[in-house]
mmCIF file of N, CA and C and ligand atoms in Angstrom:
data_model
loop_
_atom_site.group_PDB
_atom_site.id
_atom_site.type_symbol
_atom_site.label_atom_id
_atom_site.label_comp_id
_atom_site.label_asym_id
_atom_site.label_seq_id
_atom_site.Cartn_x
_atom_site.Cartn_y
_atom_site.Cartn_z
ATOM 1 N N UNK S 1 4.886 -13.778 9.959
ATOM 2 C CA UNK S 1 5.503 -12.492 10.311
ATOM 3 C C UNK S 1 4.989 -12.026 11.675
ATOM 4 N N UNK S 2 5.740 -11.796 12.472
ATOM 5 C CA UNK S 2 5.357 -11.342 13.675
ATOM 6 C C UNK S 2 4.600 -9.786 13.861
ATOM 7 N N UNK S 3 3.465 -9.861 14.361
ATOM 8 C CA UNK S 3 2.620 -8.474 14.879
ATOM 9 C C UNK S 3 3.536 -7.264 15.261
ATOM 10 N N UNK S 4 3.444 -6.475 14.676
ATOM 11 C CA UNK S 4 3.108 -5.276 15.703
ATOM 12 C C UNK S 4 1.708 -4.591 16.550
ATOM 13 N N UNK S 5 2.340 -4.336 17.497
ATOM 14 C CA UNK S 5 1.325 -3.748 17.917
ATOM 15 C C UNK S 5 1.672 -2.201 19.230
ATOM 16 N N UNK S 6 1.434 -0.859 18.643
ATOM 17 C CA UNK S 6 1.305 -0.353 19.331
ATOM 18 C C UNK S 6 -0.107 0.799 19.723
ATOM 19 N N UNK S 7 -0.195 1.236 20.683
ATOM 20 C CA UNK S 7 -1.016 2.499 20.804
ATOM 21 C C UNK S 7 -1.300 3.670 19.493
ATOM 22 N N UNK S 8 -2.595 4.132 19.907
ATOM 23 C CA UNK S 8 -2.636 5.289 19.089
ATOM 24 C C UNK S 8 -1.866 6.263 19.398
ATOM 25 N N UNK S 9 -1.750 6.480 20.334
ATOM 26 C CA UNK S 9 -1.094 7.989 20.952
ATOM 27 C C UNK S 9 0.605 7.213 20.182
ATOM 28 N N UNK S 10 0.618 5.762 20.632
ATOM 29 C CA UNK S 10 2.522 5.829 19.570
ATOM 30 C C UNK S 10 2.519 5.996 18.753
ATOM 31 N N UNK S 11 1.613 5.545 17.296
ATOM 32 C CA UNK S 11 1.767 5.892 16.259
ATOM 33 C C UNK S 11 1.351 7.308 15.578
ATOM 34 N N UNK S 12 0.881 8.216 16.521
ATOM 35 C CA UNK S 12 0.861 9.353 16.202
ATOM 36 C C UNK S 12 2.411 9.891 16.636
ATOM 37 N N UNK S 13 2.746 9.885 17.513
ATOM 38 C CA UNK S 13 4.444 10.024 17.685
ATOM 39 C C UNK S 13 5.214 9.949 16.810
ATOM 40 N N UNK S 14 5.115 8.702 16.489
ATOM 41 C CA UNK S 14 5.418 8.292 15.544
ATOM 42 C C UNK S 14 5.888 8.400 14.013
ATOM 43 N N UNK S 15 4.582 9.021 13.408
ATOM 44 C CA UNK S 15 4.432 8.720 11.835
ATOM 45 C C UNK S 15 4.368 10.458 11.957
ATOM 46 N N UNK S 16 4.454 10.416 10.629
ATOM 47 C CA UNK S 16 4.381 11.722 9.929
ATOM 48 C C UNK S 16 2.652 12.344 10.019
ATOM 49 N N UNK S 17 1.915 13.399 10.267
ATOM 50 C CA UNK S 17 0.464 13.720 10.364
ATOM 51 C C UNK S 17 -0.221 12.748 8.687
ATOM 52 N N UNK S 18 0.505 13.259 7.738
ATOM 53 C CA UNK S 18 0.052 12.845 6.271
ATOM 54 C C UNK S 18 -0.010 11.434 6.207
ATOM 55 N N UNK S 19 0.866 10.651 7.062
ATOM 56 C CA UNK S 19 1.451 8.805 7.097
ATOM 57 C C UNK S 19 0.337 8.685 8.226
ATOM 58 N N UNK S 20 0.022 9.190 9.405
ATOM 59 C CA UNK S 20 -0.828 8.715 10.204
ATOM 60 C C UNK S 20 -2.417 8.850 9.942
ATOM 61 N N UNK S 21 -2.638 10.024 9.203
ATOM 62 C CA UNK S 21 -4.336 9.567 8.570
ATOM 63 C C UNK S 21 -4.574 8.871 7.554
ATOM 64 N N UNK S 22 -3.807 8.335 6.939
ATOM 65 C CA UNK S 22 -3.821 7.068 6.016
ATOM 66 C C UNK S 22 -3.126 6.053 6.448
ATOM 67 N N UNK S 23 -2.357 5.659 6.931
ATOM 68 C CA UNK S 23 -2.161 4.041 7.725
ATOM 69 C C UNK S 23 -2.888 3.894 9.017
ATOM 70 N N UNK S 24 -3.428 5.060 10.089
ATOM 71 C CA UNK S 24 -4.038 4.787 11.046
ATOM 72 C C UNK S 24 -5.552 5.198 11.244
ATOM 73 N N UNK S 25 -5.848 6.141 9.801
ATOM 74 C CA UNK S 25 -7.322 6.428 10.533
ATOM 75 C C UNK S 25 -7.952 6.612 8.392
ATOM 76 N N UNK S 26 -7.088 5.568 7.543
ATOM 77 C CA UNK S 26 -7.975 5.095 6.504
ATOM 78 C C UNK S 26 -8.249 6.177 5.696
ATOM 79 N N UNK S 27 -7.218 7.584 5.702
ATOM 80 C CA UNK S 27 -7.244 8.513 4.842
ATOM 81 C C UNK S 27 -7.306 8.074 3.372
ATOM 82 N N UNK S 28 -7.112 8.568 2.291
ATOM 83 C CA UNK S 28 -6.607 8.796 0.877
ATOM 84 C C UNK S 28 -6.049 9.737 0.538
ATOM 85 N N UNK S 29 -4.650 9.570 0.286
ATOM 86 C CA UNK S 29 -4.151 10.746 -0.580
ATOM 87 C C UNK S 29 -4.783 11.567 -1.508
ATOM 88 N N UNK S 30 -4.785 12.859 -2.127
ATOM 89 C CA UNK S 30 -5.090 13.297 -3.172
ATOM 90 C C UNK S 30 -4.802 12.459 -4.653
ATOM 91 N N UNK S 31 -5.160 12.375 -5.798
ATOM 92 C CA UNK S 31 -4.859 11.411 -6.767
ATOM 93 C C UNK S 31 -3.682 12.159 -7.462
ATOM 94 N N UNK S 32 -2.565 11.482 -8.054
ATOM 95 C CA UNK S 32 -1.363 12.208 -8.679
ATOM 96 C C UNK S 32 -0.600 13.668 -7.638
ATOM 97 N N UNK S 33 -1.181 13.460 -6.237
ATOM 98 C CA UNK S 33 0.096 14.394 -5.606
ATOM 99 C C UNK S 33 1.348 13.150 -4.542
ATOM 100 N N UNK S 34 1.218 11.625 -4.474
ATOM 101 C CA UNK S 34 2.309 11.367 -4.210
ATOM 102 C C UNK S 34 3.298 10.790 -4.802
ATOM 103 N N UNK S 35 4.536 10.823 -3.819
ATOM 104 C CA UNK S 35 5.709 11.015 -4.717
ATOM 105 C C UNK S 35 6.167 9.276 -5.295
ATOM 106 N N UNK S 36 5.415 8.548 -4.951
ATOM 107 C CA UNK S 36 5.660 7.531 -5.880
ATOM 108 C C UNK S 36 5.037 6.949 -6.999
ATOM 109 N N UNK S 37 4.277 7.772 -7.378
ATOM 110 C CA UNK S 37 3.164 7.692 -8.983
ATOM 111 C C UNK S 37 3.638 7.365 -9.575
ATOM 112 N N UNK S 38 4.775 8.039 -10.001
ATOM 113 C CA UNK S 38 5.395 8.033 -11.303
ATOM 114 C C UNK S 38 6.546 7.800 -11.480
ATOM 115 N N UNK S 39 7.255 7.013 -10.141
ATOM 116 C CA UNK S 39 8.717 6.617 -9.840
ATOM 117 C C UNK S 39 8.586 4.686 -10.772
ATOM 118 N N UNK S 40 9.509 4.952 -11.575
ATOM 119 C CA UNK S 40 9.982 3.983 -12.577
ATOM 120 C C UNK S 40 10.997 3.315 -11.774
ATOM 121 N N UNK S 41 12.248 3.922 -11.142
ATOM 122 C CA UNK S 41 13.366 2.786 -10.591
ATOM 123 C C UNK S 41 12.663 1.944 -10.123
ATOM 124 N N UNK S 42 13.788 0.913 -10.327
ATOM 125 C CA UNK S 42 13.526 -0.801 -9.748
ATOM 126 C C UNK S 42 14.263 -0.635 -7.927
ATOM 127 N N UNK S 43 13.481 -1.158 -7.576
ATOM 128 C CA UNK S 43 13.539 -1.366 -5.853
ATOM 129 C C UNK S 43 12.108 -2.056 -5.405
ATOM 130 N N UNK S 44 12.207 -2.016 -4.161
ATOM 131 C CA UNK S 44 11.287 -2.276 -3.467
ATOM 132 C C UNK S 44 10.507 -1.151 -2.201
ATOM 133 N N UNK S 45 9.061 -1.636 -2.399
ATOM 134 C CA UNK S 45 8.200 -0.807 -1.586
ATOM 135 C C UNK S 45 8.088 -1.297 -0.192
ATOM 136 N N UNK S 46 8.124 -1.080 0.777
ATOM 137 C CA UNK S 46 7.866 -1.338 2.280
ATOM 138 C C UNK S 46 7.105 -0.351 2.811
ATOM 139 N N UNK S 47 5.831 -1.243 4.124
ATOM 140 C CA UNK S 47 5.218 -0.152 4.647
ATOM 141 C C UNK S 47 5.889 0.398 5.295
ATOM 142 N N UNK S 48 5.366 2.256 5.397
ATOM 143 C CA UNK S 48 5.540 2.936 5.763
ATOM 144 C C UNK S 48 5.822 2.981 7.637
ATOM 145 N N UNK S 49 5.098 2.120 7.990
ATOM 146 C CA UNK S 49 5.025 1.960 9.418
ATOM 147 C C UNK S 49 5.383 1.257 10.299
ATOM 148 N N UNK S 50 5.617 -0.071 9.377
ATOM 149 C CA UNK S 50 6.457 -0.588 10.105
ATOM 150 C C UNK S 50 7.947 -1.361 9.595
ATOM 151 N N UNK S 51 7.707 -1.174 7.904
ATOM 152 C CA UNK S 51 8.963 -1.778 7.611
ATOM 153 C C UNK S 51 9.206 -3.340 6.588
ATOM 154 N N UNK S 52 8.065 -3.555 6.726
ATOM 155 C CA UNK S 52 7.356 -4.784 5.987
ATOM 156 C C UNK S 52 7.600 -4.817 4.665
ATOM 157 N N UNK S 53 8.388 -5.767 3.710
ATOM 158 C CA UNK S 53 8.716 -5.292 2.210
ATOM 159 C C UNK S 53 7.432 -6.073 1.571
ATOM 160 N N UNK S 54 6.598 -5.288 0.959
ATOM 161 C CA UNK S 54 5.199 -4.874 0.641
ATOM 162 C C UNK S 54 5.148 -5.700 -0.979
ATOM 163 N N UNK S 55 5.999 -4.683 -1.876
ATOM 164 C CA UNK S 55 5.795 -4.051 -3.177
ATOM 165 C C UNK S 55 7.064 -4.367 -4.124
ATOM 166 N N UNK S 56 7.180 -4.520 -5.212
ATOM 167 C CA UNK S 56 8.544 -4.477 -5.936
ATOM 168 C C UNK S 56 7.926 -3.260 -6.987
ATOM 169 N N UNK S 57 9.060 -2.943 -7.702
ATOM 170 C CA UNK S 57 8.895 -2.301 -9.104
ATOM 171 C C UNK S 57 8.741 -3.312 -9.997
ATOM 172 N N UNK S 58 8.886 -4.447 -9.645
ATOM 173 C CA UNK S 58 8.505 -5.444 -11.028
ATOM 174 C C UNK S 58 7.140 -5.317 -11.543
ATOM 175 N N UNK S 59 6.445 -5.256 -10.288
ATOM 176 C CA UNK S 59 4.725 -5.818 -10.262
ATOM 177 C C UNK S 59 4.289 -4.423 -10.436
ATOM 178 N N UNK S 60 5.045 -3.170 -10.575
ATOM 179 C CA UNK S 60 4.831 -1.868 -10.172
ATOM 180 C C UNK S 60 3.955 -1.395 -12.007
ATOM 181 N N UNK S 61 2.804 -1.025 -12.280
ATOM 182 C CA UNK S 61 1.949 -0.698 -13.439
ATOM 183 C C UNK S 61 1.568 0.909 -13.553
ATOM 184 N N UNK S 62 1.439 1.969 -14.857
ATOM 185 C CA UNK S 62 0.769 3.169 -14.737
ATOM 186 C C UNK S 62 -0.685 2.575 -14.701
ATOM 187 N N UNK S 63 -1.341 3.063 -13.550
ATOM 188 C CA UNK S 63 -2.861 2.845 -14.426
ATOM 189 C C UNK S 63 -3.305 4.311 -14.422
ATOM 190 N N UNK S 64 -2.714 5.091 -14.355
ATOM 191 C CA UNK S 64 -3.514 6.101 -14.511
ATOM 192 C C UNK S 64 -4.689 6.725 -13.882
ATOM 193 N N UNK S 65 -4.383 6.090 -12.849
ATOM 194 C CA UNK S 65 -5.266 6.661 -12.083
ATOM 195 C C UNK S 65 -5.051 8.025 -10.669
ATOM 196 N N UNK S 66 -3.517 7.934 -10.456
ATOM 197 C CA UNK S 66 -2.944 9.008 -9.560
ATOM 198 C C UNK S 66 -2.232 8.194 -8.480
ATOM 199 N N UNK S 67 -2.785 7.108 -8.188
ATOM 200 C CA UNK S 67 -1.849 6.220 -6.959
ATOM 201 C C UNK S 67 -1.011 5.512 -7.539
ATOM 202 N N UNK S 68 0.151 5.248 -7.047
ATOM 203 C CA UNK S 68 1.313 3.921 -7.302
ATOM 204 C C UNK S 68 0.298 2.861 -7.210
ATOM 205 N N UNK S 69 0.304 1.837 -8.591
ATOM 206 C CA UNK S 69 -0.606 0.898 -8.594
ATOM 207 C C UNK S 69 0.752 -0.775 -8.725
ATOM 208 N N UNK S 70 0.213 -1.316 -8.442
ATOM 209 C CA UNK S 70 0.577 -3.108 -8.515
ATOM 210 C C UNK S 70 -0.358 -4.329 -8.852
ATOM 211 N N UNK S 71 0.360 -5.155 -9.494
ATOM 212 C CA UNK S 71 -0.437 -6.229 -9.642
ATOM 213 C C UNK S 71 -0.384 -7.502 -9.115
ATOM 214 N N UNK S 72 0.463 -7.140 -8.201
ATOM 215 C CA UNK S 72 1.414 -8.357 -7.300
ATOM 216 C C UNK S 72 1.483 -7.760 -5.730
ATOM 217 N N UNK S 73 1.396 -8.240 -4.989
ATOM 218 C CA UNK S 73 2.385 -7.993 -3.689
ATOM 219 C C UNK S 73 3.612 -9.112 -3.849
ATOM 220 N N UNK S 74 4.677 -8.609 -3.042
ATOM 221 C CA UNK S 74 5.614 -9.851 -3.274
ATOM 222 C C UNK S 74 5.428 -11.220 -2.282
ATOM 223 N N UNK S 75 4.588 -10.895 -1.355
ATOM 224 C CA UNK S 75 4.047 -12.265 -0.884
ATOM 225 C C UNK S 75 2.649 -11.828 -0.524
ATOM 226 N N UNK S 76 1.207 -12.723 -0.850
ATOM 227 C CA UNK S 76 0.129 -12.483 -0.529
ATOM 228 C C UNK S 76 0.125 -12.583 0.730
ATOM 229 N N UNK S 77 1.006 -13.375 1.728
ATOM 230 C CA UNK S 77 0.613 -13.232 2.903
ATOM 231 C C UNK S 77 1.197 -11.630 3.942
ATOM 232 N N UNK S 78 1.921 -11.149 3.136
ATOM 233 C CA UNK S 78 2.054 -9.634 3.445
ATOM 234 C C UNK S 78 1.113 -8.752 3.712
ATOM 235 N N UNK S 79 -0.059 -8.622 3.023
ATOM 236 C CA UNK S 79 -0.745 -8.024 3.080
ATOM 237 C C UNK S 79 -2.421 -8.632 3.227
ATOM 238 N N UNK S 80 -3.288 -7.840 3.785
ATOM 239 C CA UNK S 80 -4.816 -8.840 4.099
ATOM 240 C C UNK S 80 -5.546 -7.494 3.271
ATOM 241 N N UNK S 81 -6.492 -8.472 2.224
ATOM 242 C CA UNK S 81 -7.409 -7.975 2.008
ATOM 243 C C UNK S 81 -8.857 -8.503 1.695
ATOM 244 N N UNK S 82 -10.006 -8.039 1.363
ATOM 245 C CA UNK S 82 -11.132 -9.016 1.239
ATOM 246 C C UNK S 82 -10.994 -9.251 -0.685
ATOM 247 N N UNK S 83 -12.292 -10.003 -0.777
ATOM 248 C CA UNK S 83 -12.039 -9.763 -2.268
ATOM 249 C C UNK S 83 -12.745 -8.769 -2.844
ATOM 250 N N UNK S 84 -12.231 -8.286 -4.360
ATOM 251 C CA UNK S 84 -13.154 -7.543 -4.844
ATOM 252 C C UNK S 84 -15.010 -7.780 -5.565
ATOM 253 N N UNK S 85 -15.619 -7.796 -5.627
ATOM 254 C CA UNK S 85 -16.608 -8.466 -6.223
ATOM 255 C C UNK S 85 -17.307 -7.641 -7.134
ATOM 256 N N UNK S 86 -16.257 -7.207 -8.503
ATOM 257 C CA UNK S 86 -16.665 -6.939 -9.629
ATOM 258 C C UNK S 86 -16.355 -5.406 -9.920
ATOM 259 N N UNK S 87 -15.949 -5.013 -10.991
ATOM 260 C CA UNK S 87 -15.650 -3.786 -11.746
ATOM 261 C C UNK S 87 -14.774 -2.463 -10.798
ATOM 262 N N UNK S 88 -15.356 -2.458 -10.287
ATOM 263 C CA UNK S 88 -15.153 -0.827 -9.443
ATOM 264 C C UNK S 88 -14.761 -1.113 -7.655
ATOM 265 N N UNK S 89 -15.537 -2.764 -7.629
ATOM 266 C CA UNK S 89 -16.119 -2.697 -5.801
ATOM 267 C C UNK S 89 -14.350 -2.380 -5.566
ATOM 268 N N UNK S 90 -14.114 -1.608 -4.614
ATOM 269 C CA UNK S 90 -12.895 -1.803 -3.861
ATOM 270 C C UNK S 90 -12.804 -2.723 -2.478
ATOM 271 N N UNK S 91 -11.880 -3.080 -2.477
ATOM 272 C CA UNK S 91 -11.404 -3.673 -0.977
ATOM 273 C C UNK S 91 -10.665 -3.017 -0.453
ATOM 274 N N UNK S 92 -10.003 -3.170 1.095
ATOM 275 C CA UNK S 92 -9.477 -2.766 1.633
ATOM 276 C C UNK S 92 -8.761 -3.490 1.591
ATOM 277 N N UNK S 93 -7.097 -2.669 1.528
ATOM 278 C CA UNK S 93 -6.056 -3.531 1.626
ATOM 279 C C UNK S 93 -5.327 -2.776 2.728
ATOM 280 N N UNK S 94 -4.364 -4.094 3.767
ATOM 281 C CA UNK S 94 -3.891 -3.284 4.929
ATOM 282 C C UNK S 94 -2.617 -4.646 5.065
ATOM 283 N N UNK S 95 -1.906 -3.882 6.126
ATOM 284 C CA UNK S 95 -0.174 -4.589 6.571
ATOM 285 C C UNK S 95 -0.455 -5.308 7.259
ATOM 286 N N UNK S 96 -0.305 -7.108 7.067
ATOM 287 C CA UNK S 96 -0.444 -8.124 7.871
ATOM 288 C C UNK S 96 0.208 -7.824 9.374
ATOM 289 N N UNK S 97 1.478 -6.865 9.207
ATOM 290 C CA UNK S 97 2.207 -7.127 10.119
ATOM 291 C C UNK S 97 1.590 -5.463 11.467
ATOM 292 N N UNK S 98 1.512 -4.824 11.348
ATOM 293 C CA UNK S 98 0.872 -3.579 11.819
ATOM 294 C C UNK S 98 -0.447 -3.163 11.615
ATOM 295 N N UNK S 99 -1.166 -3.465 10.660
ATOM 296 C CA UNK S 99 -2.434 -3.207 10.444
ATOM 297 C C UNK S 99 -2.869 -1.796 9.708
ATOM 298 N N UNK S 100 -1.749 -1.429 9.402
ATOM 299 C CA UNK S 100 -1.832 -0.176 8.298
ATOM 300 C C UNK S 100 -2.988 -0.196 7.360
ATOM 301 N N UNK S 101 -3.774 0.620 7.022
ATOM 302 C CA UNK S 101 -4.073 0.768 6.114
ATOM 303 C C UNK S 101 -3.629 1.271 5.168
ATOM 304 N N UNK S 102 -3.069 0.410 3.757
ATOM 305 C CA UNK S 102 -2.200 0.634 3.114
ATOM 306 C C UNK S 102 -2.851 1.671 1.414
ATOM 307 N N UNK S 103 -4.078 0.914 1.104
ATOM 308 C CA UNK S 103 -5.229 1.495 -0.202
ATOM 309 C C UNK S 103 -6.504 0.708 -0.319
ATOM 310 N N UNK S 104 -6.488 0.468 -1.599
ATOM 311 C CA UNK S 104 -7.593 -0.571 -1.659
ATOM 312 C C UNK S 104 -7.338 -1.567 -3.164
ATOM 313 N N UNK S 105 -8.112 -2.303 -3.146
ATOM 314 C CA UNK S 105 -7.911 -3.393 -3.972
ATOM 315 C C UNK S 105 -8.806 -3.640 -5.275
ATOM 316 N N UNK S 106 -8.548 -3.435 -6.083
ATOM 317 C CA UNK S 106 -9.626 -3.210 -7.591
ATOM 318 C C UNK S 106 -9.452 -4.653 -8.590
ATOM 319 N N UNK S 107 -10.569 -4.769 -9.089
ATOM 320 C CA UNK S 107 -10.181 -6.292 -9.818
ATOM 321 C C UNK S 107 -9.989 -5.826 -11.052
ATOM 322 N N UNK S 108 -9.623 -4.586 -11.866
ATOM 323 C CA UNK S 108 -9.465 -4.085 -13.121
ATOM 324 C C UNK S 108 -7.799 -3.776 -13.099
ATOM 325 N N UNK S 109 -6.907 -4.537 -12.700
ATOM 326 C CA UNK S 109 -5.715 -4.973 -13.098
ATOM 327 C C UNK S 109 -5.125 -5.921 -14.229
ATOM 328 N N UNK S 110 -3.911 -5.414 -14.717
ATOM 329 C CA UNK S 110 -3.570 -6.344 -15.970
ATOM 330 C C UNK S 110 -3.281 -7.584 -15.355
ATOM 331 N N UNK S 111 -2.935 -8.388 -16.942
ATOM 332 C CA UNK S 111 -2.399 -9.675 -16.860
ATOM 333 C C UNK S 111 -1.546 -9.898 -15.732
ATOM 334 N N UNK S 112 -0.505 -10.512 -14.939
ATOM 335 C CA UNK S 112 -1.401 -11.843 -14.687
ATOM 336 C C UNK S 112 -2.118 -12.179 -14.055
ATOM 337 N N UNK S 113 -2.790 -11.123 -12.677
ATOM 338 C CA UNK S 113 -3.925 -11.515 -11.836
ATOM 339 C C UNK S 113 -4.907 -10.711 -11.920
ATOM 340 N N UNK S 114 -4.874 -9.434 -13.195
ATOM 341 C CA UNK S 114 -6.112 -8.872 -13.566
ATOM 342 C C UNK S 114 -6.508 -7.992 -12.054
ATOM 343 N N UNK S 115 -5.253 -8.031 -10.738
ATOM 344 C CA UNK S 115 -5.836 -7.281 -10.150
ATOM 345 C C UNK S 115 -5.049 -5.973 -9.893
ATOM 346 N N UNK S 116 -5.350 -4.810 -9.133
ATOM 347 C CA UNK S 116 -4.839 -3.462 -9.365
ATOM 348 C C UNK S 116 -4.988 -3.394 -7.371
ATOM 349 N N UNK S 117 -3.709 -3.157 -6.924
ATOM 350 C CA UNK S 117 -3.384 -2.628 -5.372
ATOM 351 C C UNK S 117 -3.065 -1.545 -5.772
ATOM 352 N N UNK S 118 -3.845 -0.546 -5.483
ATOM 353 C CA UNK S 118 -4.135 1.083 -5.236
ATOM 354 C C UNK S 118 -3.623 1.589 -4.051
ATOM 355 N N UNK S 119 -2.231 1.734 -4.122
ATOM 356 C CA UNK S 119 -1.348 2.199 -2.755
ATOM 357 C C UNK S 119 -1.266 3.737 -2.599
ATOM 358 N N UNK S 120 -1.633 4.147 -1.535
ATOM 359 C CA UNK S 120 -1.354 5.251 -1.278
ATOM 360 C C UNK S 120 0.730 5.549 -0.943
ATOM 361 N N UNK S 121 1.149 6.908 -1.944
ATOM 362 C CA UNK S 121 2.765 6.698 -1.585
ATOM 363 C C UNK S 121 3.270 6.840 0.056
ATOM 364 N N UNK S 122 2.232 7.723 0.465
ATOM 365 C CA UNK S 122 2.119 7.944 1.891
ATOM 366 C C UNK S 122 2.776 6.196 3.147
ATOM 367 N N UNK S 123 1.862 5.676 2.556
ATOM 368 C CA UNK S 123 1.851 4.103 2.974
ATOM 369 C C UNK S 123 3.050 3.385 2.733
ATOM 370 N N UNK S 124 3.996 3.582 1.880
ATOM 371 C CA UNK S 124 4.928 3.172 1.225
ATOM 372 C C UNK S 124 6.397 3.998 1.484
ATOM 373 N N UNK S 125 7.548 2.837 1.629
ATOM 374 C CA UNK S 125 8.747 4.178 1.603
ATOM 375 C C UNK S 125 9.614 3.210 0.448
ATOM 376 N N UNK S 126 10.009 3.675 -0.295
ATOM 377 C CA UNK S 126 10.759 2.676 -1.421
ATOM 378 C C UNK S 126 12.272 3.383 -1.531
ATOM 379 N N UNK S 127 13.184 1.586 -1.489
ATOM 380 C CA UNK S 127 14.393 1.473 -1.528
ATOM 381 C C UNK S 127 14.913 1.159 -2.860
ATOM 382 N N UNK S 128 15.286 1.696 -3.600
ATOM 383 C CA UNK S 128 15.885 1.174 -5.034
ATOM 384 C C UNK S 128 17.109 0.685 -4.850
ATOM 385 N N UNK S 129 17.056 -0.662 -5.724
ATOM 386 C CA UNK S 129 18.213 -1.992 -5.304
ATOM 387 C C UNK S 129 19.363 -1.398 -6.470
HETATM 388 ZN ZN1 ZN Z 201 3.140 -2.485 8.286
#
């Protein structure tokens, strides 16, 4: 997938204030105030920033925790993250293609990879197919 790459001063232009301290300067949403928590339709998630299709509703899980959670990206090479190393540690997860910071990465996800992508909705704009 080809890079983006622009300036800070563009992506403040850019993005929304709420979309730019969490894809550009590693914010967190509040837990259970965004608007894709609790969105059930089937579609797909893309980052927020640049457009990148991220996320499906297939892989899409409640965990109950306040963020839109997943147990899948739809291609691992979409997204870069480190690994988790045990219970709680988080990783950082971010947009191969822009460098968003998208959430973080928890190894207390269900079946089938037992792992949990903790997306901020901010990070995300979802198209239902
Ligand atoms: Zn991106």
């Amino acid at each position: 997938m080809e890079k983006i790459q622009k300036s800070e001063e563009e992506w403040r232009a850019e993005l929304a204030p709420d979309q730019y301290a969490v894809l550009r300067r590693q914010a967190t949403e509040p837990p259970f105030t965004g608007k894709y928590v609790d969105e059930k339709a089937d579609g797909t998630y893309s980052c927020a920033g640049c457009g990148a299709e991220l996320f499906t509703s297939e892989t899409k899980f409640d965990s109950g925790t306040g963020w839109p959670s997943f147990w899948k990206p739809i291609a691992e090479e979409n997204v870069h993250h480190g690994k988790p190393s045990g219970g709680y540690t988080e990783s950082e997860v971010t947009c191969i293609r822009c460098d968003a910071h998208l959430g973080d990465l928890f190894d207390d996800g269900p079946r089938p990879t037992g792992l949990r992508y903790c997306i901020d909705s901010v990070a995300l704009r979802f198209v239902k197919s």
